[in-house]
PDB file of C-alpha atoms in Angstrom:
ATOM      1  CA  MET A1180       0.000   0.000   0.000  1.00  0.00           C
ATOM      2  CA  LYS A1181       1.285   3.441  -0.937  1.00  0.00           C
ATOM      3  CA  ASN A1182       2.207   5.668   2.014  1.00  0.00           C
ATOM      4  CA  LYS A1183      -0.189   8.540   2.532  1.00  0.00           C
ATOM      5  CA  LYS A1184       1.189  12.031   1.924  1.00  0.00           C
ATOM      6  CA  TYR A1185       0.043  15.416   3.163  1.00  0.00           C
ATOM      7  CA  TYR A1186       0.450  18.659   1.224  1.00  0.00           C
ATOM      8  CA  ALA A1187       0.753  22.031   2.916  1.00  0.00           C
ATOM      9  CA  TYR A1188       0.061  25.113   0.789  1.00  0.00           C
ATOM     10  CA  PHE A1189       0.319  28.865   1.285  1.00  0.00           C
ATOM     11  CA  VAL A1190      -1.034  31.309  -1.331  1.00  0.00           C
ATOM     12  CA  ILE A1191       0.857  34.559  -0.787  1.00  0.00           C
ATOM     13  CA  ALA A1192      -1.570  37.205  -2.144  1.00  0.00           C
ATOM     14  CA  SER A1193      -4.679  35.900  -0.339  1.00  0.00           C
ATOM     15  CA  ASN A1194      -2.869  34.482   2.729  1.00  0.00           C
ATOM     16  CA  LEU A1195      -4.805  31.243   2.100  1.00  0.00           C
ATOM     17  CA  LYS A1196      -3.148  28.260   3.763  1.00  0.00           C
ATOM     18  CA  GLY A1197      -4.024  24.708   4.645  1.00  0.00           C
ATOM     19  CA  VAL A1198      -3.182  21.015   4.562  1.00  0.00           C
ATOM     20  CA  THR A1199      -4.713  18.348   2.334  1.00  0.00           C
ATOM     21  CA  ASP A1200      -3.980  14.687   1.661  1.00  0.00           C
ATOM     22  CA  SER A1201      -4.733  15.165  -2.047  1.00  0.00           C
ATOM     23  CA  TRP A1202      -2.054  16.425  -4.469  1.00  0.00           C
ATOM     24  CA  ALA A1203      -4.821  17.278  -6.982  1.00  0.00           C
ATOM     25  CA  GLU A1204      -6.532  19.524  -4.398  1.00  0.00           C
ATOM     26  CA  CYS A1205      -3.234  21.213  -3.456  1.00  0.00           C
ATOM     27  CA  GLN A1206      -2.436  21.799  -7.131  1.00  0.00           C
ATOM     28  CA  LYS A1207      -5.897  23.353  -7.643  1.00  0.00           C
ATOM     29  CA  LYS A1208      -5.299  25.802  -4.761  1.00  0.00           C
ATOM     30  CA  VAL A1209      -1.870  26.960  -5.988  1.00  0.00           C
ATOM     31  CA  SER A1210      -2.144  26.676  -9.780  1.00  0.00           C
ATOM     32  CA  GLY A1211      -1.328  29.958 -11.541  1.00  0.00           C
ATOM     33  CA  LYS A1212      -0.693  31.794  -8.238  1.00  0.00           C
ATOM     34  CA  GLU A1213       2.407  32.865  -6.381  1.00  0.00           C
ATOM     35  CA  ALA A1214       2.440  30.180  -3.718  1.00  0.00           C
ATOM     36  CA  ARG A1215       4.602  27.891  -1.632  1.00  0.00           C
ATOM     37  CA  PHE A1216       3.735  24.235  -1.052  1.00  0.00           C
ATOM     38  CA  LYS A1217       5.400  21.076   0.112  1.00  0.00           C
ATOM     39  CA  GLY A1218       4.675  17.361   0.662  1.00  0.00           C
ATOM     40  CA  PHE A1219       5.053  15.670   4.061  1.00  0.00           C
ATOM     41  CA  LYS A1220       4.744  12.175   5.534  1.00  0.00           C
ATOM     42  CA  SER A1221       2.479  13.364   8.375  1.00  0.00           C
ATOM     43  CA  GLU A1222      -0.214  15.984   8.882  1.00  0.00           C
ATOM     44  CA  ARG A1223       1.635  17.236  11.988  1.00  0.00           C
ATOM     45  CA  GLU A1224       4.819  17.985   9.953  1.00  0.00           C
ATOM     46  CA  ALA A1225       2.729  19.787   7.313  1.00  0.00           C
ATOM     47  CA  LYS A1226       1.059  21.999   9.968  1.00  0.00           C
ATOM     48  CA  GLU A1227       4.409  22.740  11.635  1.00  0.00           C
ATOM     49  CA  TRP A1228       5.828  23.906   8.286  1.00  0.00           C
ATOM     50  CA  LEU A1229       2.870  26.278   7.817  1.00  0.00           C
ATOM     51  CA  GLU A1230       3.155  27.584  11.391  1.00  0.00           C
ATOM     52  CA  SER A1231       6.904  28.189  11.018  1.00  0.00           C
ATOM     53  CA  GLY A1232       6.356  30.532   8.031  1.00  0.00           C
ATOM     54  CA  SER A1233       6.037  28.157   5.045  1.00  0.00           C
ATOM     55  CA  LYS A1234       9.693  28.637   4.094  1.00  0.00           C
ATOM     56  CA  TYR A1235      11.722  26.348   1.880  1.00  0.00           C
ATOM     57  CA  GLU A1236      14.957  25.253   3.516  1.00  0.00           C
ATOM     58  CA  GLU A1237      18.108  25.816   1.577  1.00  0.00           C
ATOM     59  CA  LYS A1238      19.420  22.615   0.099  1.00  0.00           C
ATOM     60  CA  GLN A1239      22.285  21.069   1.983  1.00  0.00           C
ATOM     61  CA  ARG A1240      25.407  21.982   0.080  1.00  0.00           C
ATOM     62  CA  ILE A1241      27.553  19.125  -1.122  1.00  0.00           C
ATOM     63  CA  LYS A1242      30.479  19.296  -3.496  1.00  0.00           C
ATOM     64  CA  LEU A1243      29.030  18.615  -6.915  1.00  0.00           C
ATOM     65  CA  GLU A1244      31.002  17.358  -9.873  1.00  0.00           C
ATOM     66  CA  LYS A1245      31.543  19.631 -12.858  1.00  0.00           C
ATOM     67  CA  ALA A1246      28.714  18.390 -15.041  1.00  0.00           C
ATOM     68  CA  VAL A1247      25.371  19.108 -16.686  1.00  0.00           C
ATOM     69  CA  TYR A1248      22.303  18.523 -14.464  1.00  0.00           C
ATOM     70  CA  PHE A1249      18.686  18.158 -15.552  1.00  0.00           C
ATOM     71  CA  ASP A1250      15.215  17.973 -13.986  1.00  0.00           C
ATOM     72  CA  ALA A1251      11.487  18.435 -14.601  1.00  0.00           C
ATOM     73  CA  GLY A1252       8.750  19.467 -12.198  1.00  0.00           C
ATOM     74  CA  THR A1253       5.415  21.183 -11.688  1.00  0.00           C
ATOM     75  CA  GLY A1254       6.445  23.389  -8.759  1.00  0.00           C
ATOM     76  CA  ARG A1255       5.081  26.648 -10.173  1.00  0.00           C
ATOM     77  CA  GLY A1256       1.693  25.105 -10.958  1.00  0.00           C
ATOM     78  CA  LYS A1257       1.718  26.064 -14.660  1.00  0.00           C
ATOM     79  CA  GLY A1258       2.420  22.675 -16.190  1.00  0.00           C
ATOM     80  CA  VAL A1259       5.551  20.577 -16.614  1.00  0.00           C
ATOM     81  CA  GLU A1260       8.695  22.690 -16.641  1.00  0.00           C
ATOM     82  CA  ILE A1261      12.219  21.573 -17.535  1.00  0.00           C
ATOM     83  CA  SER A1262      15.553  22.729 -16.180  1.00  0.00           C
ATOM     84  CA  VAL A1263      19.147  22.172 -17.345  1.00  0.00           C
ATOM     85  CA  THR A1264      21.987  23.716 -15.310  1.00  0.00           C
ATOM     86  CA  ASP A1265      25.640  23.355 -14.442  1.00  0.00           C
ATOM     87  CA  GLU A1266      26.858  22.327 -10.972  1.00  0.00           C
ATOM     88  CA  LYS A1267      26.453  25.918  -9.718  1.00  0.00           C
ATOM     89  CA  GLY A1268      22.806  26.096 -10.807  1.00  0.00           C
ATOM     90  CA  GLN A1269      23.541  28.349 -13.817  1.00  0.00           C
ATOM     91  CA  ASN A1270      20.853  27.865 -16.479  1.00  0.00           C
ATOM     92  CA  LEU A1271      22.067  26.220 -19.706  1.00  0.00           C
ATOM     93  CA  LEU A1272      18.886  25.891 -21.798  1.00  0.00           C
ATOM     94  CA  VAL A1273      19.617  29.278 -23.369  1.00  0.00           C
ATOM     95  CA  LYS A1274      22.652  27.688 -25.075  1.00  0.00           C
ATOM     96  CA  VAL A1275      20.609  24.984 -26.843  1.00  0.00           C
ATOM     97  CA  MET A1276      17.054  26.338 -27.129  1.00  0.00           C
ATOM     98  CA  LEU A1277      15.453  29.360 -28.800  1.00  0.00           C
ATOM     99  CA  PRO A1278      15.262  32.305 -26.346  1.00  0.00           C
ATOM    100  CA  GLN A1279      11.498  32.757 -26.878  1.00  0.00           C
ATOM    101  CA  LYS A1280      10.948  29.248 -25.501  1.00  0.00           C
ATOM    102  CA  ILE A1281      12.632  30.076 -22.197  1.00  0.00           C
ATOM    103  CA  ASN A1282      10.778  31.721 -19.296  1.00  0.00           C
ATOM    104  CA  ARG A1283      12.064  34.443 -16.982  1.00  0.00           C
ATOM    105  CA  PHE A1284      13.505  31.781 -14.656  1.00  0.00           C
ATOM    106  CA  GLY A1285      15.702  30.329 -17.415  1.00  0.00           C
ATOM    107  CA  LYS A1286      13.472  27.240 -17.705  1.00  0.00           C
ATOM    108  CA  HIS A1287      11.108  25.916 -20.391  1.00  0.00           C
ATOM    109  CA  ILE A1288       7.409  25.161 -19.829  1.00  0.00           C
ATOM    110  CA  ILE A1289       5.960  22.437 -22.058  1.00  0.00           C
ATOM    111  CA  LYS A1290       2.756  23.852 -23.531  1.00  0.00           C
ATOM    112  CA  GLU A1291       0.993  20.516 -24.147  1.00  0.00           C
ATOM    113  CA  LYS A1292      -0.299  18.334 -21.328  1.00  0.00           C
ATOM    114  CA  VAL A1293       2.437  15.777 -20.626  1.00  0.00           C
ATOM    115  CA  THR A1294       3.643  13.648 -17.723  1.00  0.00           C
ATOM    116  CA  ASN A1295       6.529  14.629 -15.481  1.00  0.00           C
ATOM    117  CA  TYR A1296       8.474  11.642 -16.894  1.00  0.00           C
ATOM    118  CA  TYR A1297       8.105  13.068 -20.396  1.00  0.00           C
ATOM    119  CA  GLY A1298       9.482  16.342 -18.988  1.00  0.00           C
ATOM    120  CA  GLU A1299      12.463  14.524 -17.440  1.00  0.00           C
ATOM    121  CA  LEU A1300      13.185  12.874 -20.793  1.00  0.00           C
ATOM    122  CA  LEU A1301      12.935  16.195 -22.656  1.00  0.00           C
ATOM    123  CA  ALA A1302      15.253  17.818 -20.085  1.00  0.00           C
ATOM    124  CA  MET A1303      17.717  14.974 -20.627  1.00  0.00           C
ATOM    125  CA  LYS A1304      17.567  15.576 -24.396  1.00  0.00           C
ATOM    126  CA  TYR A1305      18.677  19.189 -23.919  1.00  0.00           C
ATOM    127  CA  ALA A1306      21.262  18.188 -21.297  1.00  0.00           C
ATOM    128  CA  LEU A1307      22.738  15.782 -23.875  1.00  0.00           C
ATOM    129  CA  LYS A1308      22.661  18.441 -26.609  1.00  0.00           C
ATOM    130  CA  PHE A1309      24.515  20.896 -24.376  1.00  0.00           C
ATOM    131  CA  ALA A1310      27.030  18.294 -23.131  1.00  0.00           C
ATOM    132  CA  ILE A1311      27.835  17.175 -26.698  1.00  0.00           C
ATOM    133  CA  LYS A1312      28.178  20.785 -27.889  1.00  0.00           C
ATOM    134  CA  SER A1313      30.352  21.882 -24.929  1.00  0.00           C
ATOM    135  CA  GLY A1314      32.388  18.698 -24.513  1.00  0.00           C
ATOM    136  CA  THR A1315      31.149  18.177 -20.928  1.00  0.00           C
ATOM    137  CA  LYS A1316      31.780  14.532 -20.030  1.00  0.00           C
ATOM    138  CA  LYS A1317      29.231  14.023 -17.235  1.00  0.00           C
ATOM    139  CA  ILE A1318      25.444  14.427 -16.945  1.00  0.00           C
ATOM    140  CA  PHE A1319      23.319  13.869 -13.835  1.00  0.00           C
ATOM    141  CA  GLY A1320      19.560  13.700 -13.262  1.00  0.00           C
ATOM    142  CA  ASP A1321      17.233  12.461 -10.533  1.00  0.00           C
ATOM    143  CA  SER A1322      14.843  10.271 -12.564  1.00  0.00           C
ATOM    144  CA  LYS A1323      15.900   6.612 -12.399  1.00  0.00           C
ATOM    145  CA  LEU A1324      13.202   5.641 -14.935  1.00  0.00           C
ATOM    146  CA  VAL A1325      14.617   8.043 -17.538  1.00  0.00           C
ATOM    147  CA  ILE A1326      18.310   7.365 -16.788  1.00  0.00           C
ATOM    148  CA  ASN A1327      18.173   3.569 -16.460  1.00  0.00           C
ATOM    149  CA  TYR A1328      15.403   2.697 -18.909  1.00  0.00           C
ATOM    150  CA  TRP A1329      13.807   5.209 -21.305  1.00  0.00           C
ATOM    151  CA  SER A1330      17.056   6.840 -22.461  1.00  0.00           C
ATOM    152  CA  LYS A1331      18.442   3.361 -23.179  1.00  0.00           C
ATOM    153  CA  GLY A1332      15.406   2.416 -25.285  1.00  0.00           C
ATOM    154  CA  PHE A1333      13.802   0.184 -22.605  1.00  0.00           C
ATOM    155  CA  PHE A1334      10.109   0.864 -21.998  1.00  0.00           C
ATOM    156  CA  ASN A1335       6.727  -0.849 -21.660  1.00  0.00           C
ATOM    157  CA  LYS A1336       5.245  -0.896 -25.166  1.00  0.00           C
ATOM    158  CA  LYS A1337       1.693  -1.001 -23.733  1.00  0.00           C
ATOM    159  CA  ASN A1338       2.102   2.298 -21.850  1.00  0.00           C
ATOM    160  CA  VAL A1339       4.325   4.383 -24.126  1.00  0.00           C
ATOM    161  CA  PHE A1340       3.225   5.774 -27.496  1.00  0.00           C
ATOM    162  CA  GLY A1341       3.023   8.890 -29.691  1.00  0.00           C
ATOM    163  CA  LYS A1342       5.326  11.789 -28.869  1.00  0.00           C
ATOM    164  CA  THR A1343       6.873   9.955 -25.890  1.00  0.00           C
ATOM    165  CA  LEU A1344       7.919   7.103 -28.197  1.00  0.00           C
ATOM    166  CA  LYS A1345       9.421   9.586 -30.668  1.00  0.00           C
ATOM    167  CA  LEU A1346      11.304  11.381 -27.851  1.00  0.00           C
ATOM    168  CA  ILE A1347      12.645   8.073 -26.469  1.00  0.00           C
ATOM    169  CA  SER A1348      14.047   7.326 -29.925  1.00  0.00           C
ATOM    170  CA  GLU A1349      15.719  10.772 -30.172  1.00  0.00           C
ATOM    171  CA  VAL A1350      17.205  10.609 -26.663  1.00  0.00           C
ATOM    172  CA  THR A1351      18.439   7.025 -27.129  1.00  0.00           C
ATOM    173  CA  ALA A1352      20.326   8.070 -30.287  1.00  0.00           C
ATOM    174  CA  LEU A1353      21.794  11.151 -28.556  1.00  0.00           C
ATOM    175  CA  ARG A1354      22.844   9.080 -25.532  1.00  0.00           C
ATOM    176  CA  LYS A1355      24.638   6.511 -27.769  1.00  0.00           C
ATOM    177  CA  LYS A1356      26.523   9.336 -29.512  1.00  0.00           C
ATOM    178  CA  TYR A1357      27.414  10.952 -26.167  1.00  0.00           C
ATOM    179  CA  GLU A1358      28.618   7.742 -24.510  1.00  0.00           C
ATOM    180  CA  LYS A1359      30.591   6.773 -27.630  1.00  0.00           C
ATOM    181  CA  SER A1360      32.542  10.018 -27.207  1.00  0.00           C
ATOM    182  CA  GLY A1361      33.381   9.153 -23.567  1.00  0.00           C
ATOM    183  CA  GLY A1362      30.425  10.798 -21.800  1.00  0.00           C
ATOM    184  CA  SER A1363      28.638   9.248 -18.822  1.00  0.00           C
ATOM    185  CA  ILE A1364      25.190   9.683 -17.258  1.00  0.00           C
ATOM    186  CA  GLY A1365      24.539   9.220 -13.546  1.00  0.00           C
ATOM    187  CA  TYR A1366      21.965   9.650 -10.804  1.00  0.00           C
ATOM    188  CA  VAL A1367      21.914  12.471  -8.226  1.00  0.00           C
ATOM    189  CA  PRO A1368      19.251  12.655  -5.453  1.00  0.00           C
ATOM    190  CA  GLY A1369      16.650  15.402  -6.045  1.00  0.00           C
ATOM    191  CA  GLY A1370      17.702  17.242  -2.880  1.00  0.00           C
ATOM    192  CA  HIS A1371      21.233  17.677  -4.263  1.00  0.00           C
ATOM    193  CA  ASN A1372      20.338  18.352  -7.889  1.00  0.00           C
ATOM    194  CA  PRO A1373      21.122  22.021  -8.755  1.00  0.00           C
ATOM    195  CA  ALA A1374      18.563  21.820 -11.607  1.00  0.00           C
ATOM    196  CA  ASP A1375      15.848  20.592  -9.206  1.00  0.00           C
ATOM    197  CA  LEU A1376      12.317  21.934  -9.720  1.00  0.00           C
ATOM    198  CA  GLY A1377      10.615  19.874  -6.986  1.00  0.00           C
ATOM    199  CA  PHE A1378       7.522  17.637  -6.988  1.00  0.00           C
ATOM    200  CA  HIS A1379       8.968  14.807  -9.097  1.00  0.00           C
TER     201      HIS A1379
END
């Protein structure tokens, strides 16, 4: 049985705050608004976070390898967004994507309705493009499904079709080219990923 999660939300303009055990309800409250929200294992932890000011803690700093990092998330409530950065969190999408496709945060929002996994795969595509172009020999992401399966061409044929299938094919070809030139792709936990967008 899946562990129950609680979501605390705080909408800044209206000062609306609360806790729900439904991600869909939390998303509805914060979508399109300037808001802060976070998932917790218990209702008590969620309430404590709200009472302590609804602040995001700074990520624990660890020494990151010089590499390209990628992620996807729905943290701003406007759809799936992708991020590609270096180890310092500097945005890299601008080097491999048209400027009009990049938002004010240096990220790209996918206009069509897609899954977060599709976003992770698209982020990996642009991470590969940048790494190949710049000669960077290491890439890290926090999606094991994308790193260990989809980008290697392994997927469940019953559940994957259309544009996801096409993207898997593109990324698999890019990954082969990248690894042939000595590049490697590894996993980094979301909490240490400088490209992290939250809510994987």
